[in-house]
């Protein structure tokens, strides 16, 4: 299938939000935690769930499904928080479940098609197929760094 | 992992440069204030000199070149040949700033500011007249060091025949036979006559070593002429009486032979002639290194009492007399004196205290660990309390002791990172210099409280806001020279920068003596931009605070300097991110003062833990004045969405925290609700509606990054005993953001308000 | 042959460079921050040679050399002066103060080693 390991291969962590599957470069993933209650940040954008205590650090948690413009759904204890590190900052990404870790080579990646303006498309850097399922590979930087003014 | 020692020294050099640059600033500052004693000038000179020296070692040419020119000018000052007037000082300051830039650029390997450098070099040259060409010559690295040759002929061990005019025949030569005048045309014989003078010994030079060094060049026969040596009884130890004649067979040329005597040039008579000269028929034939120690007579003449053979008692007393002799023999006593004077003057050097250099990373780690320790201890306390253990038990009193110790550790660790704000203030000096030059105003910056200590990270994060405010003060706060004169003020504008510890916080003030805030103009602009209602009635202080609103700018002319003028909302955000507050006071014609109040340590806060809409929040305890229980009757509506309640001192605005934070819809029924009366920086009060009070305790402050989409009113966060995060509020922020409130005073009677 | 050296310079960078040049060659190196400190350190050691900078706070190189030569046991201890200037007057002055020789900064580590060997045996 598409799990060949070569010198150029990238390892991805795949995960699920609702019925869709996404993936992130494993190098930016620090850990995976179970769901805990996040303290909400007042007047924060709707996709910011709040902050949680990560071993003494205050970690902001982004509701990835909200961020990607997917319909809002119930949070439950089966949700998972993927802790990622981008440059010097840590962020938590709230997803439904983690699937797998796969190794892909650049040939397996296709550029995302130009669909209608879909928030999700702006942050998807590539598409790939695994077992005939389409996985959207996220660009972490554009997912996390939302160009928005500071909430005034 | 191996560390490259050169890279480490290089890094350490740049740190040293920072210290040197600071000393340079200090020195120039003192000179600016009229203190021009020699030691101050020395400090300034040495700072530049040391930077140059180190830079040379790392091949930082641009830096060396500039520093060298600067140093040369400073040397003229030091020698009294150049007087320092205000214009000269101005150039010195600029040169110091440029030097600082070059250091940074050299460190970061960034592109060089060639134009600026040339410009300043010219300015410096102006002080030197036409000496630059001399310097250039001096800059050539004329190598005066004794050229030790790599020739290691190693023939020393050979026994040369006693035949005085002989060179070893081929048969007597050991392999490799590369030293034979018959075979090798390049080697020559020289005859060297060396007679040391008394002064030679005073410099610690050693004839025996010189002879040995000669011997390293080739093969030598040494003959010592002791014919001048008087009887022991008549011996005057300080006068050398010996001379040596050396026949040297070497491939080295005369220049190299001379270079061995480089250090003693003038301290001896030296003749070098090519050819095999006559040797004195003396018993002191020898090859140099092995037999040299036996040529002992010069040793006894020489000063060191621990000479290898000192059978004669006379030499023992020699040092004493020599000491006396040496002083009077000194050719330049006059030159000596000033040197001693200068060094005797009390230096402005800091008292030598033991310091240790520590990696910032380690300190960071320590701070974090201590933070976690405190949190952990809080969690432990909570569990113990909830477990039902008697408050009087050993466990509980042990816990109290534990809490006390943790707090002490925390305080100590926090202070490790504390630094004086001086370096920050010095940077501001430079900003003032550059800003005032850019807008053509004469401005003087005065600093107070430079020694006030603040956490290092706070200092770093204050740099930008302060720079902004200083630029604003110079650009907008201060009037032009003409305007000032017309107003009867001193033509020179003043900006005062102060730092002090005040009731557990650090207070930093920036005050200018300019025209003050133009309130009518500010009001008009706010109305034009739709920031306030046209008919709003605002107090002076409220108008001043309009400056903090995002997007506000009074600059009608876009000045080169601060762009769109005031970016005070950015400044305030930055200050708040540090857990601080900023306020403005202003008086027309007199000036404007910005006052920043910062927590002394970033880490801890005495807080009141409350519950609002199911969330736990923390309020700074020092802001809470009183707890109130509300009744619906006491709550009056000023206008839709704005309520007030009556307290002893009058009416104060009432804020519904649950709604203000977006947790829930506004409260309509206040009966029995709890409210906290808080006092703000400007003495005004407000009441915050909460659900209930949980506790009072010390919490560890965890900062929130900028990436946190900072909400107004949220200063930071903390982790509670149960591991949950509680947000720390900055109430004054919430209040300010709720929009300007009309003045509330006892003048409002109940009749004027709708119930 | 292990030579023991005392190096006096107010620049930490310079002290580090000297150590870097000499320690691998088997020298023992003591250091001091200025002239006053140099005298203090000197009292506890028996150096085969001394290296000193000229421009230092509290007591400069000349003062230091004076003070060293004042001590009878160091009348002839070789002293090398570190100077960034090759100016003849400075060398003359150094020698008159009692310096044995000089080294120009920035120095070539090999030359430093050689110079020390030449004057200190």
Short mmCIF file of C-alpha atoms in Angstrom, two decimals, chain B residues 246-553:
data_model
loop_
_atom_site.label_atom_id
_atom_site.label_comp_id
_atom_site.label_asym_id
_atom_site.label_seq_id
_atom_site.Cartn_x
_atom_site.Cartn_y
_atom_site.Cartn_z
CA UNK B 246 79.82 32.69 19.75
CA UNK B 247 80.73 31.00 16.56
CA UNK B 248 77.46 29.95 15.08
CA UNK B 249 77.07 27.73 12.09
CA UNK B 250 73.52 28.11 10.94
CA UNK B 251 71.24 28.24 7.98
CA UNK B 252 69.46 31.13 9.54
CA UNK B 253 70.22 34.55 8.20
CA UNK B 254 71.45 37.50 10.15
CA UNK B 255 67.99 38.86 10.63
CA UNK B 256 66.94 35.76 12.43
CA UNK B 257 70.00 35.86 14.62
CA UNK B 258 69.28 39.42 15.52
CA UNK B 259 65.70 38.63 16.30
CA UNK B 260 66.85 36.42 19.11
CA UNK B 261 68.24 39.52 20.70
CA UNK B 262 65.20 41.58 19.94
CA UNK B 263 64.12 42.06 23.49
CA UNK B 264 67.57 43.09 24.61
CA UNK B 265 68.37 45.48 21.80
CA UNK B 266 70.00 48.43 23.46
CA UNK B 267 70.58 46.52 26.65
CA UNK B 268 73.76 44.98 25.36
CA UNK B 269 76.40 45.39 22.75
CA UNK B 270 75.96 43.05 19.92
CA UNK B 271 78.21 42.44 16.97
CA UNK B 272 77.35 40.00 14.30
CA UNK B 273 79.88 39.28 11.64
CA UNK B 274 79.92 36.66 9.03
CA UNK B 275 82.78 34.23 9.12
CA UNK B 276 84.53 32.25 11.69
CA UNK B 277 86.03 34.65 14.13
CA UNK B 278 88.80 34.01 16.55
CA UNK B 279 87.79 32.32 19.67
CA UNK B 280 89.31 33.29 22.91
CA UNK B 281 91.70 30.80 24.15
CA UNK B 282 89.85 30.04 27.25
CA UNK B 283 88.83 26.95 29.01
CA UNK B 284 85.20 27.66 28.46
CA UNK B 285 84.61 25.97 25.18
CA UNK B 286 81.32 24.26 25.22
CA UNK B 287 78.24 23.41 23.38
CA UNK B 288 75.46 25.48 24.57
CA UNK B 289 72.55 23.80 26.26
CA UNK B 290 74.31 21.11 28.17
CA UNK B 291 77.25 23.03 29.40
CA UNK B 292 75.72 26.38 29.85
CA UNK B 293 74.84 26.01 33.47
CA UNK B 294 78.51 25.71 34.13
CA UNK B 295 79.20 29.17 32.90
CA UNK B 296 78.12 30.36 36.23
CA UNK B 297 79.89 33.62 36.84
CA UNK B 298 77.12 35.67 35.18
CA UNK B 299 74.65 33.96 37.40
CA UNK B 300 76.25 35.28 40.48
CA UNK B 301 76.28 38.71 38.97
CA UNK B 302 72.67 38.47 38.17
CA UNK B 303 70.01 39.55 40.61
CA UNK B 304 68.16 36.35 41.52
CA UNK B 305 69.25 35.12 44.89
CA UNK B 306 68.23 31.62 44.02
CA UNK B 307 70.93 31.38 41.40
CA UNK B 308 72.07 27.91 40.73
CA UNK B 309 75.50 28.27 42.13
CA UNK B 310 75.76 30.86 44.76
CA UNK B 311 78.70 30.03 46.90
CA UNK B 312 79.64 33.62 47.30
CA UNK B 313 77.96 35.51 50.07
CA UNK B 314 78.25 38.76 48.20
CA UNK B 315 75.40 38.02 45.76
CA UNK B 316 73.00 37.54 48.60
CA UNK B 317 73.28 41.11 49.51
CA UNK B 318 73.27 42.08 45.91
CA UNK B 319 69.52 42.13 45.49
CA UNK B 320 69.11 44.59 48.27
CA UNK B 321 71.65 46.95 46.90
CA UNK B 322 70.51 46.33 43.43
CA UNK B 323 67.07 47.25 44.46
CA UNK B 324 68.31 50.52 45.67
CA UNK B 325 70.43 50.90 42.61
CA UNK B 326 67.69 50.13 40.27
CA UNK B 327 65.46 52.85 41.45
CA UNK B 328 68.02 55.53 40.95
CA UNK B 329 69.16 54.09 37.70
CA UNK B 330 65.77 54.47 36.26
CA UNK B 331 65.95 56.77 33.34
CA UNK B 332 62.44 58.04 33.46
CA UNK B 333 61.27 58.43 37.01
CA UNK B 334 59.03 61.22 35.91
CA UNK B 335 57.21 58.88 33.67
CA UNK B 336 56.81 56.44 36.46
CA UNK B 337 55.08 58.77 38.83
CA UNK B 338 51.97 59.53 36.85
CA UNK B 339 51.46 55.87 36.24
CA UNK B 340 51.41 55.26 39.94
CA UNK B 341 49.11 58.19 40.52
CA UNK B 342 46.56 57.05 38.09
CA UNK B 343 46.42 53.62 39.50
CA UNK B 344 46.17 54.97 43.01
CA UNK B 345 43.09 57.02 42.28
CA UNK B 346 39.98 55.33 43.61
CA UNK B 347 38.57 53.56 40.66
CA UNK B 348 34.91 53.60 39.92
CA UNK B 349 35.19 49.87 39.53
CA UNK B 350 32.44 47.88 41.23
CA UNK B 351 33.30 46.22 44.49
CA UNK B 352 34.71 42.81 43.74
CA UNK B 353 32.00 40.39 44.70
CA UNK B 354 31.95 36.75 43.92
CA UNK B 355 29.82 36.03 40.95
CA UNK B 356 28.98 32.91 39.09
CA UNK B 357 27.87 32.80 35.50
CA UNK B 358 24.86 30.62 35.03
CA UNK B 359 23.15 29.50 31.89
CA UNK B 360 19.78 31.17 31.55
CA UNK B 361 18.29 27.84 30.63
CA UNK B 362 19.21 26.44 33.99
CA UNK B 363 17.62 29.33 35.78
CA UNK B 364 14.52 28.95 33.65
CA UNK B 365 14.33 25.33 34.61
CA UNK B 366 14.82 26.12 38.25
CA UNK B 367 12.09 28.75 38.16
CA UNK B 368 9.69 26.33 36.53
CA UNK B 369 10.49 23.60 39.00
CA UNK B 370 9.95 25.91 41.91
CA UNK B 371 6.68 26.98 40.37
CA UNK B 372 5.59 23.39 40.14
CA UNK B 373 6.76 22.83 43.68
CA UNK B 374 4.41 25.53 44.88
CA UNK B 375 1.53 24.13 42.93
CA UNK B 376 2.25 20.68 44.17
CA UNK B 377 2.40 21.91 47.70
CA UNK B 378 -0.95 23.60 47.26
CA UNK B 379 -2.44 20.39 45.98
CA UNK B 380 -1.00 18.51 48.90
CA UNK B 381 -2.43 21.04 51.33
CA UNK B 382 -5.81 20.70 49.81
CA UNK B 383 -5.83 16.94 49.95
CA UNK B 384 -4.71 16.99 53.53
CA UNK B 385 -7.32 19.50 54.50
CA UNK B 386 -10.01 17.54 52.80
CA UNK B 387 -8.91 14.32 54.37
CA UNK B 388 -10.16 15.53 57.67
CA UNK B 389 -6.92 15.64 59.53
CA UNK B 390 -7.08 17.80 62.58
CA UNK B 391 -5.69 21.27 61.98
CA UNK B 392 -3.61 20.89 65.08
CA UNK B 393 -1.98 17.69 64.14
CA UNK B 394 1.68 17.30 63.43
CA UNK B 395 0.93 16.74 59.81
CA UNK B 396 -0.81 20.07 59.49
CA UNK B 397 1.78 22.08 61.33
CA UNK B 398 4.40 20.33 59.29
CA UNK B 399 2.48 21.44 56.24
CA UNK B 400 2.48 25.03 57.41
CA UNK B 401 6.21 24.90 57.83
CA UNK B 402 6.44 23.38 54.37
CA UNK B 403 4.40 26.20 52.91
CA UNK B 404 6.60 28.76 54.55
CA UNK B 405 9.76 27.14 53.22
CA UNK B 406 8.34 26.82 49.74
CA UNK B 407 7.51 30.47 49.74
CA UNK B 408 11.03 31.34 50.86
CA UNK B 409 12.57 29.20 48.15
CA UNK B 410 10.35 30.81 45.63
CA UNK B 411 11.27 34.32 46.69
CA UNK B 412 14.96 33.48 46.56
CA UNK B 413 14.77 31.84 43.19
CA UNK B 414 12.77 34.69 41.76
CA UNK B 415 15.41 37.16 42.81
CA UNK B 416 18.12 35.20 41.00
CA UNK B 417 16.81 36.53 37.79
CA UNK B 418 16.47 40.04 39.06
CA UNK B 419 18.67 42.60 37.38
CA UNK B 420 19.03 46.33 37.73
CA UNK B 421 17.07 48.24 35.13
CA UNK B 422 20.19 50.20 34.35
CA UNK B 423 20.94 48.49 31.06
CA UNK B 424 17.38 49.13 29.97
CA UNK B 425 17.64 52.77 30.93
CA UNK B 426 20.88 53.09 29.05
CA UNK B 427 19.16 51.84 25.96
CA UNK B 428 16.54 54.50 26.48
CA UNK B 429 19.27 57.11 26.63
CA UNK B 430 20.23 56.11 23.19
CA UNK B 431 16.64 56.17 21.98
CA UNK B 432 16.33 59.71 23.27
CA UNK B 433 19.51 60.71 21.50
CA UNK B 434 18.37 59.25 18.23
CA UNK B 435 14.79 60.44 18.52
CA UNK B 436 15.69 63.97 19.40
CA UNK B 437 18.18 64.13 16.55
CA UNK B 438 15.57 62.81 14.16
CA UNK B 439 13.01 65.48 15.01
CA UNK B 440 15.45 68.26 15.67
CA UNK B 441 14.67 68.82 19.31
CA UNK B 442 17.05 69.23 22.18
CA UNK B 443 16.08 66.65 24.76
CA UNK B 444 17.71 65.49 27.93
CA UNK B 445 16.91 62.18 29.56
CA UNK B 446 17.36 61.85 33.27
CA UNK B 447 17.14 58.53 34.97
CA UNK B 448 16.49 57.71 38.59
CA UNK B 449 16.54 54.43 40.39
CA UNK B 450 18.70 52.58 37.87
CA UNK B 451 19.67 50.11 40.52
CA UNK B 452 16.09 48.99 41.02
CA UNK B 453 15.98 45.31 40.39
CA UNK B 454 13.46 43.66 38.17
CA UNK B 455 13.13 40.16 36.81
CA UNK B 456 15.26 39.74 33.73
CA UNK B 457 12.42 38.65 31.49
CA UNK B 458 10.43 41.68 32.54
CA UNK B 459 13.30 43.94 31.57
CA UNK B 460 13.46 42.39 28.15
CA UNK B 461 9.77 42.73 27.60
CA UNK B 462 9.72 46.30 28.78
CA UNK B 463 12.17 47.42 26.13
CA UNK B 464 9.65 47.79 23.34
CA UNK B 465 6.91 49.53 25.32
CA UNK B 466 9.36 51.91 26.89
CA UNK B 467 10.93 52.68 23.55
CA UNK B 468 7.52 53.47 22.18
CA UNK B 469 6.66 55.77 25.03
CA UNK B 470 9.97 57.56 24.99
CA UNK B 471 9.67 58.17 21.27
CA UNK B 472 6.19 59.47 21.74
CA UNK B 473 7.32 61.79 24.47
CA UNK B 474 10.09 63.19 22.28
CA UNK B 475 8.01 63.34 19.15
CA UNK B 476 4.63 64.42 20.44
CA UNK B 477 4.86 65.18 24.11
CA UNK B 478 7.57 67.77 23.89
CA UNK B 479 7.02 70.96 22.02
CA UNK B 480 9.43 72.29 19.44
CA UNK B 481 12.21 74.50 20.65
CA UNK B 482 10.46 77.66 19.50
CA UNK B 483 7.19 76.73 21.10
CA UNK B 484 8.94 76.03 24.34
CA UNK B 485 10.71 79.34 24.37
CA UNK B 486 7.44 81.07 23.54
CA UNK B 487 5.86 79.31 26.49
CA UNK B 488 8.62 80.49 28.75
CA UNK B 489 10.15 77.06 29.19
CA UNK B 490 13.74 75.94 28.90
CA UNK B 491 14.57 75.22 25.28
CA UNK B 492 15.81 71.82 26.29
CA UNK B 493 13.04 69.35 26.80
CA UNK B 494 13.17 66.96 29.69
CA UNK B 495 12.21 63.33 29.93
CA UNK B 496 12.52 61.66 33.30
CA UNK B 497 12.67 57.91 33.60
CA UNK B 498 12.23 56.56 37.11
CA UNK B 499 12.13 53.12 38.65
CA UNK B 500 11.33 52.27 42.24
CA UNK B 501 9.90 49.55 44.42
CA UNK B 502 6.64 50.66 45.92
CA UNK B 503 4.44 48.55 48.18
CA UNK B 504 5.46 45.24 46.72
CA UNK B 505 5.46 46.33 43.13
CA UNK B 506 7.89 47.92 40.71
CA UNK B 507 6.82 51.33 39.52
CA UNK B 508 8.35 52.79 36.39
CA UNK B 509 7.49 56.29 35.30
CA UNK B 510 8.12 58.20 32.13
CA UNK B 511 7.51 61.88 32.57
CA UNK B 512 8.00 64.67 30.09
CA UNK B 513 7.73 68.39 30.65
CA UNK B 514 5.96 69.01 27.40
CA UNK B 515 2.60 70.45 26.55
CA UNK B 516 0.52 67.77 28.14
CA UNK B 517 -2.30 65.92 26.44
CA UNK B 518 -4.38 68.04 24.15
CA UNK B 519 -7.69 66.98 25.55
CA UNK B 520 -10.05 68.78 23.21
CA UNK B 521 -8.20 67.29 20.28
CA UNK B 522 -8.22 63.82 21.76
CA UNK B 523 -11.91 64.07 22.48
CA UNK B 524 -12.66 65.23 18.99
CA UNK B 525 -10.68 62.45 17.39
CA UNK B 526 -12.39 59.87 19.55
CA UNK B 527 -15.75 61.20 18.52
CA UNK B 528 -14.72 61.31 14.88
CA UNK B 529 -13.62 57.73 15.01
CA UNK B 530 -16.82 56.74 16.66
CA UNK B 531 -15.05 55.52 19.75
CA UNK B 532 -17.33 57.50 22.03
CA UNK B 533 -20.69 59.11 21.76
CA UNK B 534 -20.67 62.77 20.72
CA UNK B 535 -22.42 63.87 23.85
CA UNK B 536 -20.40 61.82 26.26
CA UNK B 537 -19.30 63.67 29.30
CA UNK B 538 -15.86 62.49 30.27
CA UNK B 539 -13.56 63.42 33.08
CA UNK B 540 -10.05 64.57 32.25
CA UNK B 541 -8.67 61.28 33.35
CA UNK B 542 -11.13 59.43 31.17
CA UNK B 543 -10.17 61.50 28.17
CA UNK B 544 -6.53 60.73 28.80
CA UNK B 545 -7.32 57.06 28.90
CA UNK B 546 -8.87 57.24 25.46
CA UNK B 547 -5.32 57.07 24.20
CA UNK B 548 -5.28 53.42 25.14
CA UNK B 549 -8.05 52.53 22.78
CA UNK B 550 -6.98 50.50 19.80
CA UNK B 551 -6.57 52.43 16.61
CA UNK B 552 -6.25 55.75 18.35
CA UNK B 553 -3.79 58.28 17.05
#
